[in-house]
Coordinates of C-alpha atoms (C1' of nucleotides) in Angstrom, one line a residue:
Chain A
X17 CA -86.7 -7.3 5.7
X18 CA -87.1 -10.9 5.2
X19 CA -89.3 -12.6 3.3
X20 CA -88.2 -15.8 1.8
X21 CA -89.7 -18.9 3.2
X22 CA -86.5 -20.7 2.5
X23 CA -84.7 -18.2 4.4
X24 CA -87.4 -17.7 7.1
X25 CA -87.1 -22.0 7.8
X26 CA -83.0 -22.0 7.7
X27 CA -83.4 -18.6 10.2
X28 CA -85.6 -19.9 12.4
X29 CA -83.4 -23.4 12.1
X30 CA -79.6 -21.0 13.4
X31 CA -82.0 -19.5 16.1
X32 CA -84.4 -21.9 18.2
X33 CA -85.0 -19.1 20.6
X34 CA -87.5 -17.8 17.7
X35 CA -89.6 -21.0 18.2
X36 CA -90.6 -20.1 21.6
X37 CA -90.7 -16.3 21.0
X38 CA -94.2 -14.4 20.9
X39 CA -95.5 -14.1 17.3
X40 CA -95.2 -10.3 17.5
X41 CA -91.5 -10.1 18.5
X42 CA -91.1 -12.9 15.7
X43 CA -93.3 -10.7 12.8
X44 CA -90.9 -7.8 13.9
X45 CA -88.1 -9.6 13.7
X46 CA -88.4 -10.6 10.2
X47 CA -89.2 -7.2 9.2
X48 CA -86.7 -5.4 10.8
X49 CA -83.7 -7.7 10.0
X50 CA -81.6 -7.8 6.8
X51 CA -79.0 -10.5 5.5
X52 CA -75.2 -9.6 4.3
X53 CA -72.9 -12.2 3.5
X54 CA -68.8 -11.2 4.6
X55 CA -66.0 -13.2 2.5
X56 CA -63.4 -14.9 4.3
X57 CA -60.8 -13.1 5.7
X58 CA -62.6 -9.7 6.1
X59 CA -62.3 -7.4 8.9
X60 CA -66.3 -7.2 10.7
X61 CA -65.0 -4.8 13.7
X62 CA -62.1 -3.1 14.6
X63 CA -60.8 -1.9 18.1
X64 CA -62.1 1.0 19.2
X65 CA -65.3 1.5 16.4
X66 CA -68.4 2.2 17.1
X67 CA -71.1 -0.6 17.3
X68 CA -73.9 0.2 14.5
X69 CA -75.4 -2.9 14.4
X70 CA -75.6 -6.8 16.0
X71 CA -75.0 -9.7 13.4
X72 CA -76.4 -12.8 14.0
X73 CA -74.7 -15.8 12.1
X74 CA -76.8 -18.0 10.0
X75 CA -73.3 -19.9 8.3
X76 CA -69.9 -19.8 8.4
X77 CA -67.5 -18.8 11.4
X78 CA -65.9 -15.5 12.8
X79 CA -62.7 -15.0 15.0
X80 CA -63.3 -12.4 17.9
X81 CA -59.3 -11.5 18.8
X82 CA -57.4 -9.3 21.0
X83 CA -53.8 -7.7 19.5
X84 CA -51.2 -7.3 21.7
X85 CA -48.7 -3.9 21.6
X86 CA -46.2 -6.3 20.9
X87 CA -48.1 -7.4 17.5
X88 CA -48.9 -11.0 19.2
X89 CA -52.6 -11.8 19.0
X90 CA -55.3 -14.2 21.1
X91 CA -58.2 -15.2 20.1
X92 CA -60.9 -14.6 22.5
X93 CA -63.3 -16.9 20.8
X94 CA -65.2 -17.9 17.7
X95 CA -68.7 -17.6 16.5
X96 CA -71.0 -20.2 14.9
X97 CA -74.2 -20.9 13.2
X98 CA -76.8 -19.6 15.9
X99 CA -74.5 -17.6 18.0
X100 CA -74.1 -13.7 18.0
X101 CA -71.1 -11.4 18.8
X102 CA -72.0 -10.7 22.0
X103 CA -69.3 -8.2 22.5
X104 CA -71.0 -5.6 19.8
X105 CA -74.4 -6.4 22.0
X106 CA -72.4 -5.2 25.1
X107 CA -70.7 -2.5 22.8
X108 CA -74.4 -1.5 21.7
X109 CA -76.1 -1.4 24.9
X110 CA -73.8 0.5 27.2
X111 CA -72.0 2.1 24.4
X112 CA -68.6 1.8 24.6
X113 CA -66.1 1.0 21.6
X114 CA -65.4 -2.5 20.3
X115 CA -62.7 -3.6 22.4
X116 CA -60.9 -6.5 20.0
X117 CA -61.3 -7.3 16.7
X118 CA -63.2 -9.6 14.7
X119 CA -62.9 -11.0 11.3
X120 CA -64.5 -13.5 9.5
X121 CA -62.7 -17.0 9.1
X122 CA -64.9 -18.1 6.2
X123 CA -67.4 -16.6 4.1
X124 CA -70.2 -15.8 6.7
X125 CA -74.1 -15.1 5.8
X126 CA -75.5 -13.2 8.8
X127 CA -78.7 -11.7 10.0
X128 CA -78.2 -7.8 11.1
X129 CA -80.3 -6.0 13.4
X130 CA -79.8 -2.7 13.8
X131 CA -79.0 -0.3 17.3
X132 CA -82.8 0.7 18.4
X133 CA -83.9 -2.8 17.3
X134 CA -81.5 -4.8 19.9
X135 CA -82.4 -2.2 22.5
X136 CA -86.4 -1.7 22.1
X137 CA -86.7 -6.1 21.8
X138 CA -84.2 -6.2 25.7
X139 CA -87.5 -5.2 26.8
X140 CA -90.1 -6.2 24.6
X141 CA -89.2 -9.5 24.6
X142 CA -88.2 -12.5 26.9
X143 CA -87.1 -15.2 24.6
X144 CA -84.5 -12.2 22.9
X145 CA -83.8 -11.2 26.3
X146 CA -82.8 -14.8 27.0
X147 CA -80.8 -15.1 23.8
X148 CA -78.6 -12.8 24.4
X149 CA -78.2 -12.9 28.1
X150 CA -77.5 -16.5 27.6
X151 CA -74.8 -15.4 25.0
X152 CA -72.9 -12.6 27.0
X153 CA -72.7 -15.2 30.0
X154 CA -71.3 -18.0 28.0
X155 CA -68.9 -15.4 26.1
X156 CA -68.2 -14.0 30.1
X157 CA -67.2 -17.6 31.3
X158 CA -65.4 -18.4 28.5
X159 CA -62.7 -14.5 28.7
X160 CA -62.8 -15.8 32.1
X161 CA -61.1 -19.1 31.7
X162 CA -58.9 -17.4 29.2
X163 CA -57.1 -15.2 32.0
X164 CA -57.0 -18.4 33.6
X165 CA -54.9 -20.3 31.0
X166 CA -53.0 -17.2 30.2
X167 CA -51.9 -16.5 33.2
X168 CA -51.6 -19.7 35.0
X169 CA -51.3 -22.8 32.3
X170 CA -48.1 -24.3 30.7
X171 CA -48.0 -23.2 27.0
X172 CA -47.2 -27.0 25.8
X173 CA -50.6 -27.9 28.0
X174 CA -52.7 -25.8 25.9
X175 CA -51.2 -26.9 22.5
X176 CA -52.1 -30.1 23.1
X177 CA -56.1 -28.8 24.0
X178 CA -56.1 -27.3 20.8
X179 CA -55.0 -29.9 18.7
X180 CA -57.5 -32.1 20.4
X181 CA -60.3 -29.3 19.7
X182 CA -59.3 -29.4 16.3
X183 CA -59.0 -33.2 15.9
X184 CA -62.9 -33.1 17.0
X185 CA -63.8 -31.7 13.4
X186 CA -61.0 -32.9 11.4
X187 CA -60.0 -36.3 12.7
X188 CA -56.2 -36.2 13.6
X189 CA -55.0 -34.8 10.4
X190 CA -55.3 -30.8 11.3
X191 CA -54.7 -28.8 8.7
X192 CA -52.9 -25.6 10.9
X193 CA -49.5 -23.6 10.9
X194 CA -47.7 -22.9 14.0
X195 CA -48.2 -19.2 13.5
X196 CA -51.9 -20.0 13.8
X197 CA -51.5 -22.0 16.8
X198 CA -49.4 -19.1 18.6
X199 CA -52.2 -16.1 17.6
X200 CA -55.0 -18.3 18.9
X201 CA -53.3 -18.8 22.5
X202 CA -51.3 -15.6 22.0
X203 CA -48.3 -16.9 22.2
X204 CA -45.1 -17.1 19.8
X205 CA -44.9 -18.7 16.8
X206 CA -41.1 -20.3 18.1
X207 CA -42.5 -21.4 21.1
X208 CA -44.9 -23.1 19.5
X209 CA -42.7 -25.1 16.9
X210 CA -40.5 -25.9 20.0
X211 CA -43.2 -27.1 21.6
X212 CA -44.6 -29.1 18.8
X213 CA -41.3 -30.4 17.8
X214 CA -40.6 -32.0 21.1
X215 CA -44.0 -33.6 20.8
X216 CA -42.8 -35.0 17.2
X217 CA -39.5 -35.7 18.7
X218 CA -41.1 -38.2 21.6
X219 CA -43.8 -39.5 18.7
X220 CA -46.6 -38.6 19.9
X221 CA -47.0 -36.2 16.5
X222 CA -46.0 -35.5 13.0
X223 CA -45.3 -32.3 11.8
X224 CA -45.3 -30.9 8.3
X225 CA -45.5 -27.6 6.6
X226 CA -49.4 -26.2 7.6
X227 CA -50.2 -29.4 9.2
X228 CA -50.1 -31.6 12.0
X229 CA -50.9 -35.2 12.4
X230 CA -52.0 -36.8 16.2
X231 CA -50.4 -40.3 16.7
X232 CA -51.2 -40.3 20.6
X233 CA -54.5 -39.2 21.5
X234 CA -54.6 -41.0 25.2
X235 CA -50.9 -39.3 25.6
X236 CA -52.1 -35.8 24.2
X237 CA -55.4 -35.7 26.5
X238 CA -53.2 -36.5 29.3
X239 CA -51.1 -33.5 28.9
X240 CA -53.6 -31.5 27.9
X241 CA -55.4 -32.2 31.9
X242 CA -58.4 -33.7 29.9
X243 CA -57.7 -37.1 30.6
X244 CA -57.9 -36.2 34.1
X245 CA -54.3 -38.0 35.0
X246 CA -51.4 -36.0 34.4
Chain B
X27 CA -87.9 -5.5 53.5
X28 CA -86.8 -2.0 53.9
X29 CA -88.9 0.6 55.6
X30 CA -86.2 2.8 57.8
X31 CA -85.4 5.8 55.9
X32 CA -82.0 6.5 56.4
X33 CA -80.8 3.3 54.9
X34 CA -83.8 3.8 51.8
X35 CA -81.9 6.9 51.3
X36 CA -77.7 6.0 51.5
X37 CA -79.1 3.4 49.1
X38 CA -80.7 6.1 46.8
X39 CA -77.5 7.7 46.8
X40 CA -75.6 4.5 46.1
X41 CA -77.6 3.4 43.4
X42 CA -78.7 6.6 41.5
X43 CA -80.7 4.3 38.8
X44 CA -83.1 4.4 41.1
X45 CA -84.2 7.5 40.9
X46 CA -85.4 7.6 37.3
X47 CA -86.3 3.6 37.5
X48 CA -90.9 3.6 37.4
X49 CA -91.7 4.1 41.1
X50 CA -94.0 0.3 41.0
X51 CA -90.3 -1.1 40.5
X52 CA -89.0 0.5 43.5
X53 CA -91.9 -0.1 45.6
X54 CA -90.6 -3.5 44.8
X55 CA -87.4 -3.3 45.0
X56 CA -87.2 -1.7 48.5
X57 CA -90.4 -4.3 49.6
X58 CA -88.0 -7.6 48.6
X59 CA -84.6 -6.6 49.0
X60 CA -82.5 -7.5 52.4
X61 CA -79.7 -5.6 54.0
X62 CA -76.8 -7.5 55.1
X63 CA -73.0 -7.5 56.7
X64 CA -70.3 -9.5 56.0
X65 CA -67.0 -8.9 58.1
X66 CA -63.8 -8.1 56.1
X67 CA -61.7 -11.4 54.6
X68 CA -65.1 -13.4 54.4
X69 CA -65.3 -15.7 51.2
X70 CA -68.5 -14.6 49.7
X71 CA -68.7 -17.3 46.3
X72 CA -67.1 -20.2 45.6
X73 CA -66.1 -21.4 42.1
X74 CA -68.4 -23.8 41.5
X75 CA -71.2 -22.5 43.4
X76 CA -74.8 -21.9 42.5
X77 CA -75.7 -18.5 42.5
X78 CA -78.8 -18.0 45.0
X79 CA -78.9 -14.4 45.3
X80 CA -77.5 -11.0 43.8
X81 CA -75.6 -8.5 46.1
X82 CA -75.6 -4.9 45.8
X83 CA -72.7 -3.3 47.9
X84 CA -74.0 -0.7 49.7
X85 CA -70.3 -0.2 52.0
X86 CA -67.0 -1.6 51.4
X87 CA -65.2 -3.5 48.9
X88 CA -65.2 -7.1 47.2
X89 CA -62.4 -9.0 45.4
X90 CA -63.3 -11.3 42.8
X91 CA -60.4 -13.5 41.8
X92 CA -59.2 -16.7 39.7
X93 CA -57.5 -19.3 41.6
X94 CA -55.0 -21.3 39.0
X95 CA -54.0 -24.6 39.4
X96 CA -50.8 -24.1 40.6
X97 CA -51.7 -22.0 43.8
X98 CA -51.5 -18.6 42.2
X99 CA -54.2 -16.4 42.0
X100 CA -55.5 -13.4 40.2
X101 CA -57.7 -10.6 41.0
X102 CA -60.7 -10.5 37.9
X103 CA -61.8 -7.0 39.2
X104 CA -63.0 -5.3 42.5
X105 CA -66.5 -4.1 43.8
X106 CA -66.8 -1.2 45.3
X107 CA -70.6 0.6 46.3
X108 CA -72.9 1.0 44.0
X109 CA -71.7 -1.7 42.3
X110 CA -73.1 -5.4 41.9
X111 CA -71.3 -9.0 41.4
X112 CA -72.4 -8.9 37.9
X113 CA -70.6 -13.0 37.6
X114 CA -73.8 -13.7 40.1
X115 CA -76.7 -11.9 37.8
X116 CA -74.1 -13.5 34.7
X117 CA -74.6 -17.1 36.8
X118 CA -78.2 -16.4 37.7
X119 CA -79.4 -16.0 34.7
X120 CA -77.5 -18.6 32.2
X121 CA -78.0 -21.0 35.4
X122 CA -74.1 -21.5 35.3
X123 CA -71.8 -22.5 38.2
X124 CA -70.1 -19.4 39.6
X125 CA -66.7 -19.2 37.5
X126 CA -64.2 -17.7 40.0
X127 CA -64.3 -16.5 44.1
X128 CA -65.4 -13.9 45.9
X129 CA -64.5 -11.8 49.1
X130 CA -64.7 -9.4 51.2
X131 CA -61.2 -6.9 51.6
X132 CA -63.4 -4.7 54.1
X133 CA -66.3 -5.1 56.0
X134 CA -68.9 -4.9 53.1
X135 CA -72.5 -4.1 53.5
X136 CA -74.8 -5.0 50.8
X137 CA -78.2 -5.5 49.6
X138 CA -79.0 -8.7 48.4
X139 CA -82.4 -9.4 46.3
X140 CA -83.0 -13.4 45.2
X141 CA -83.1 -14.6 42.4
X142 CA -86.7 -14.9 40.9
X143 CA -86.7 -10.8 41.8
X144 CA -83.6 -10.1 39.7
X145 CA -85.1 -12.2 36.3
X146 CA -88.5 -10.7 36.9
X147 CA -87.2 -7.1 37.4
X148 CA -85.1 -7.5 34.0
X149 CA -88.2 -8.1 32.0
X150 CA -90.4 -5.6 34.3
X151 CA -88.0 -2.5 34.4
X152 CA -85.5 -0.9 32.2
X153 CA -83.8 0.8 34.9
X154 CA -82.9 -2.3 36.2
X155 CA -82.0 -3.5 32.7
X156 CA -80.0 -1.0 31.7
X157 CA -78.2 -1.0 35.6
X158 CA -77.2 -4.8 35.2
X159 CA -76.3 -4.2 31.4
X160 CA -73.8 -1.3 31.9
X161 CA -72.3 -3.4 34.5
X162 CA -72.0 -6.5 32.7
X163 CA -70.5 -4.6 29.7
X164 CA -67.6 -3.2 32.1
X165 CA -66.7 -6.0 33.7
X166 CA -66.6 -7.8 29.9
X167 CA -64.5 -5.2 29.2
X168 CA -62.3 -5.1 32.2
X169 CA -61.7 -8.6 31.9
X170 CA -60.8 -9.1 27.9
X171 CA -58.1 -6.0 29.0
X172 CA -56.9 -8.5 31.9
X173 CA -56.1 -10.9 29.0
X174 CA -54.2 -8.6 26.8
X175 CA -52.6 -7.8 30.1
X176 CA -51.4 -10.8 31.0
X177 CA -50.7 -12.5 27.6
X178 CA -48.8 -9.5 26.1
X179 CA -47.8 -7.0 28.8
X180 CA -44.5 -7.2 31.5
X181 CA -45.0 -8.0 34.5
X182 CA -42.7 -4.8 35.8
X183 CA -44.9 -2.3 33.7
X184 CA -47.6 -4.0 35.3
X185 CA -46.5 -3.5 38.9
X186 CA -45.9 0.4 37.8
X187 CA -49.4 0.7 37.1
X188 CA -50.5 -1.1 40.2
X189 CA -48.9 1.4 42.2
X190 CA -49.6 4.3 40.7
X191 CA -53.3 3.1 40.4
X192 CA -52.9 2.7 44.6
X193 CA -51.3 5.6 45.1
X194 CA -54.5 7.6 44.0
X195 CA -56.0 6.7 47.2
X196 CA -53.7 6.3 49.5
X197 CA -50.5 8.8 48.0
X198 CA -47.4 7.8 47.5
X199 CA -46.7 5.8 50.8
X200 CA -48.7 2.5 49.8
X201 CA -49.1 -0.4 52.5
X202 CA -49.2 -3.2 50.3
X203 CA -47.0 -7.0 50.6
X204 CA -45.3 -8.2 47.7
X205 CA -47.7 -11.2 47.8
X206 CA -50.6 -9.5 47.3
X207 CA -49.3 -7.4 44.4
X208 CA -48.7 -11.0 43.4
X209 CA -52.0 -12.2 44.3
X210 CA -53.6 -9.3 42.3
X211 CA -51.4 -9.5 39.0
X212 CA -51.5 -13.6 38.4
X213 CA -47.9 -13.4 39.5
X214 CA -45.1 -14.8 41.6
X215 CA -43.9 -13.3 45.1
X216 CA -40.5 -13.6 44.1
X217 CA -40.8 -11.8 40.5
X218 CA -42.5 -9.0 42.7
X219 CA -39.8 -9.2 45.3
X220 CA -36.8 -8.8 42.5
X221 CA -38.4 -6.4 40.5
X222 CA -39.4 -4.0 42.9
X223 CA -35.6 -4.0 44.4
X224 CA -35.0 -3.2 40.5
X225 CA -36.8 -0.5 41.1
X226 CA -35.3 0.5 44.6
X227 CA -31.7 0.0 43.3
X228 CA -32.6 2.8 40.5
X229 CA -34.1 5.1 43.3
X230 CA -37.7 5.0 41.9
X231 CA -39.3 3.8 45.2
X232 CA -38.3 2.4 48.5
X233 CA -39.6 -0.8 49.7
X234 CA -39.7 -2.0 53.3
X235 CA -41.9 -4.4 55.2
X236 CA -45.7 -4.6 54.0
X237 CA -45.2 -0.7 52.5
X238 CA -44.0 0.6 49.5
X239 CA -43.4 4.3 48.9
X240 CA -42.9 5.8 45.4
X241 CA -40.7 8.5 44.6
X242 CA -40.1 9.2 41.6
X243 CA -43.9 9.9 40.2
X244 CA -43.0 10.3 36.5
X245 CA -40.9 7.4 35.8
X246 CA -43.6 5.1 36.6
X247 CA -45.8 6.8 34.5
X248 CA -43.3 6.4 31.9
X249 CA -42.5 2.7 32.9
X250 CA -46.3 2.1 33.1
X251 CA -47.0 3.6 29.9
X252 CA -49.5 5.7 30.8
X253 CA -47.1 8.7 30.8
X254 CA -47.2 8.0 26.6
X255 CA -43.4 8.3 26.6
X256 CA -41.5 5.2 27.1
Chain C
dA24 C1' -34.4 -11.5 75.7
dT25 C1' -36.7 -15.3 73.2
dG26 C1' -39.8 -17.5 70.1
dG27 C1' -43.1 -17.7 66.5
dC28 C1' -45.0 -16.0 62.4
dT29 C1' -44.8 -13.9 58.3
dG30 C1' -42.6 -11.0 54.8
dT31 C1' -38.5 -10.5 51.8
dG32 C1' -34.0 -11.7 49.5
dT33 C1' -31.5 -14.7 46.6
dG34 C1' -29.3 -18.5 43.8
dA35 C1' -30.0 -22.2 40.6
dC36 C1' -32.7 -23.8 37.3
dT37 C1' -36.8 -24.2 33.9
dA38 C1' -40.3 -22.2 30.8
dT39 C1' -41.4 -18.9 27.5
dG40 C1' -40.6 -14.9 24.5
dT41 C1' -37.5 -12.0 21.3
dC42 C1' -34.3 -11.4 17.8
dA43 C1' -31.9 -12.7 13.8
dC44 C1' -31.0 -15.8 10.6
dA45 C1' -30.9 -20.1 7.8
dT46 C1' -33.4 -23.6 5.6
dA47 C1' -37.4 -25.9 3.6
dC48 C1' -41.6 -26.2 1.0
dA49 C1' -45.3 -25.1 -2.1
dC50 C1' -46.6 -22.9 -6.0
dC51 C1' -46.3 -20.3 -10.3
dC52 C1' -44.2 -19.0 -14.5
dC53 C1' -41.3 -19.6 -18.4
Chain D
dG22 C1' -37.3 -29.0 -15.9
dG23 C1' -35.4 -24.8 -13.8
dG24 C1' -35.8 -20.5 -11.4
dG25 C1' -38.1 -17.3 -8.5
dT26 C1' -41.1 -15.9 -4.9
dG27 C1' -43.5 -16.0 -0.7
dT28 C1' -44.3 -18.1 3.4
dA29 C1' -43.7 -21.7 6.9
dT30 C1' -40.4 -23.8 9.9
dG31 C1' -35.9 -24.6 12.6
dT32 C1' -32.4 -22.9 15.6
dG33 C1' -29.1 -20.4 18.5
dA34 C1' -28.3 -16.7 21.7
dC35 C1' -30.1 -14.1 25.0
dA36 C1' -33.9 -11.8 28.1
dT37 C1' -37.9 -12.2 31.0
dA38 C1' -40.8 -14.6 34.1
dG39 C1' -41.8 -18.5 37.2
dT40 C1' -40.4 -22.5 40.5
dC41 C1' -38.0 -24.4 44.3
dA42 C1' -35.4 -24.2 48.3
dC43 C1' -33.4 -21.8 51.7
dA44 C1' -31.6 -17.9 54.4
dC45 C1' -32.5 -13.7 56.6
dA46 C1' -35.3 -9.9 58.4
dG47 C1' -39.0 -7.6 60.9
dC48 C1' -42.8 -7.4 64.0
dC49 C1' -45.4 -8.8 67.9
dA50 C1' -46.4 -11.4 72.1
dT51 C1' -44.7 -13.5 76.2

DNA sequence: ATGGCTGTGTGACTATGTCACATACACCCC
DNA sequence: GGGGTGTATGTGACATAGTCACACAGCCAT
């Protein structure tokens, strides 16, 4: 139950789908839902457990990952302020167990609604409905693209993608170890200093222990296939 | 419209969540819903498409695939009756492009219901709900275990699996080109090609023009994994 | 029998992943 | 400052998978 107005204005800022969401849903919501906070680096849901609950994240981030047989990992995707892990909703509603893992990246404060809750609002309310439909769909397109890259993109292309996703928060000094690199694309950790020294090697980075400086944006969007000339 | 009864009752066999859905929603349903044919090989969605209407398959089967950028493509997952393109409902409702393609293998018959009907009906009926959300949750989950697949798993354990999974319906005598095992797996011809003649040259099948017949039944179990002794 | 089409086999080479070390770097403690 | 520890990175050898370019085989129609 909720019932600071502090809390109430920072939920309602995560979750715009509340502004438009009938007052009753809304009064329910509050009453229903309680707040945890996760410190970094702690497991939220392991492969194969049983979905109790649906977190909604009011700060921090979470990794949603798949580990291979061979010990590599992927990461499937992250979650941000306002999103949900759609794959416990899916896990709730047609129960089935969690198929991946997820673990939070940095402390995370989250809103949790419990089993009957998520079920009983899928058809009380529209604007929830909405929210999480339009959640599953993004998470759907975005696995999707992932067997696409996986299965038909050059390893070095999608190094150079990341680095410019990361450069978008951190400007082109990217605090990251190759190890990181290779369990977000689920690749090797060789491969990708191989990779990542050749792009030193032609100058178009610099390479240090845990981090990685851009010197070539034009070059790096052009083999990443987002400058649209290759 | 459907009023002849035969076809109102194949597709209360088809779809069995009609029987418990309220009777006003399948008064509806059957009063807004359209049969129709498409002839086998028929390219049913486009990636990139807008999503107009959601098919039901009533007869046949549908292949939804990836097509990568270097020609190759990659079966997502297959529809077979009673089963729904749950990328269109996914598409229809987040009023995203269609992320992949779509076709017929066989002449397919299917009932198709528009748009408006299918974002009504998931507010109106929790038969219908619950029908597109167990769907939605297996394809999720079918397609996060295509990525583990194809980052972490070999390709020949792969191919095991494919035709054991094939040889289910068909026995052990599977017509079947090494470019569609391709097709299906995200893979080349010519890695088919060389390791099913592995397989051959150790007497596990025997390969011949556009057929494939397995005989040794165990060992690709064992190869596949799913024997649990590798 | 001949021709056309499509499926398969194969060699050479490239990209990526595994294994096994060796080396480097950052940090902490004495 | 020196030493130790833990972890990140570099690298060589080799295996697996994919690309390219042909050559060959099989099936069907004329």
């Amino acid at each position: 139950m909720i019932t600071e107005q502090s809390l109430i204005n920072r939920i309602n800022d995560a979750f715009p789908f509340l502004h438009h969401a009938d007052p009753i849903f809304v009064r329910y919501f509050f009453l229903r839902a309680q707040r945890v906070t996760l410190d970094a680096g702690q497991q939220i849901c392991s492969q194969g457990a049983e979905c109790g609950s649906l977190a909604l994240l009011l700060d921090g981030r979470a990794r949603v990952y798949k580990l291979g047989e061979n010990g590599r990992e992927i990461t499937l995707y992250r979650l941000g302020v306002g999103e949900s892990c759609i794959l416990t909703a899916s896990c709730i509603l047609s129960h089935v167990p969690f198929p991946a893992y997820a673990v939070s990246e940095t402390d995370v404060e989250a809103i949790v609604v419990s089993v009957a809750d998520v079920k009983r609002w899928m058809g009380e309310s529209e604007a929830w409905r909405e929210y999480l439909f339009g959640l599953i769909s993004g998470r759907f397109a975005d696995v999707i693209s992932m067997v696409e890259e996986v299965a038909f993109r050059r390893v070095d292309r999608r190094i150079a993608a990341l680095l410019l996703k990361r450069s978008t928060e951190s400007g082109d000094g990217i605090a990251v170890t190759h190890q990181e690199i290779a369990s977000d694309l689920g690749s090797s950790r060789e491969v990708v200093s191989r990779i990542l020294k050749d792009f030193e090697t032609t100058g178009h980075i610099k390479v240090g222990r845990g981090y990685v400086r851009l010197l070539d944006i034009p070059w790096l969007q052009a083999k990443s296939g987002e400058g649209g000339l290759v």
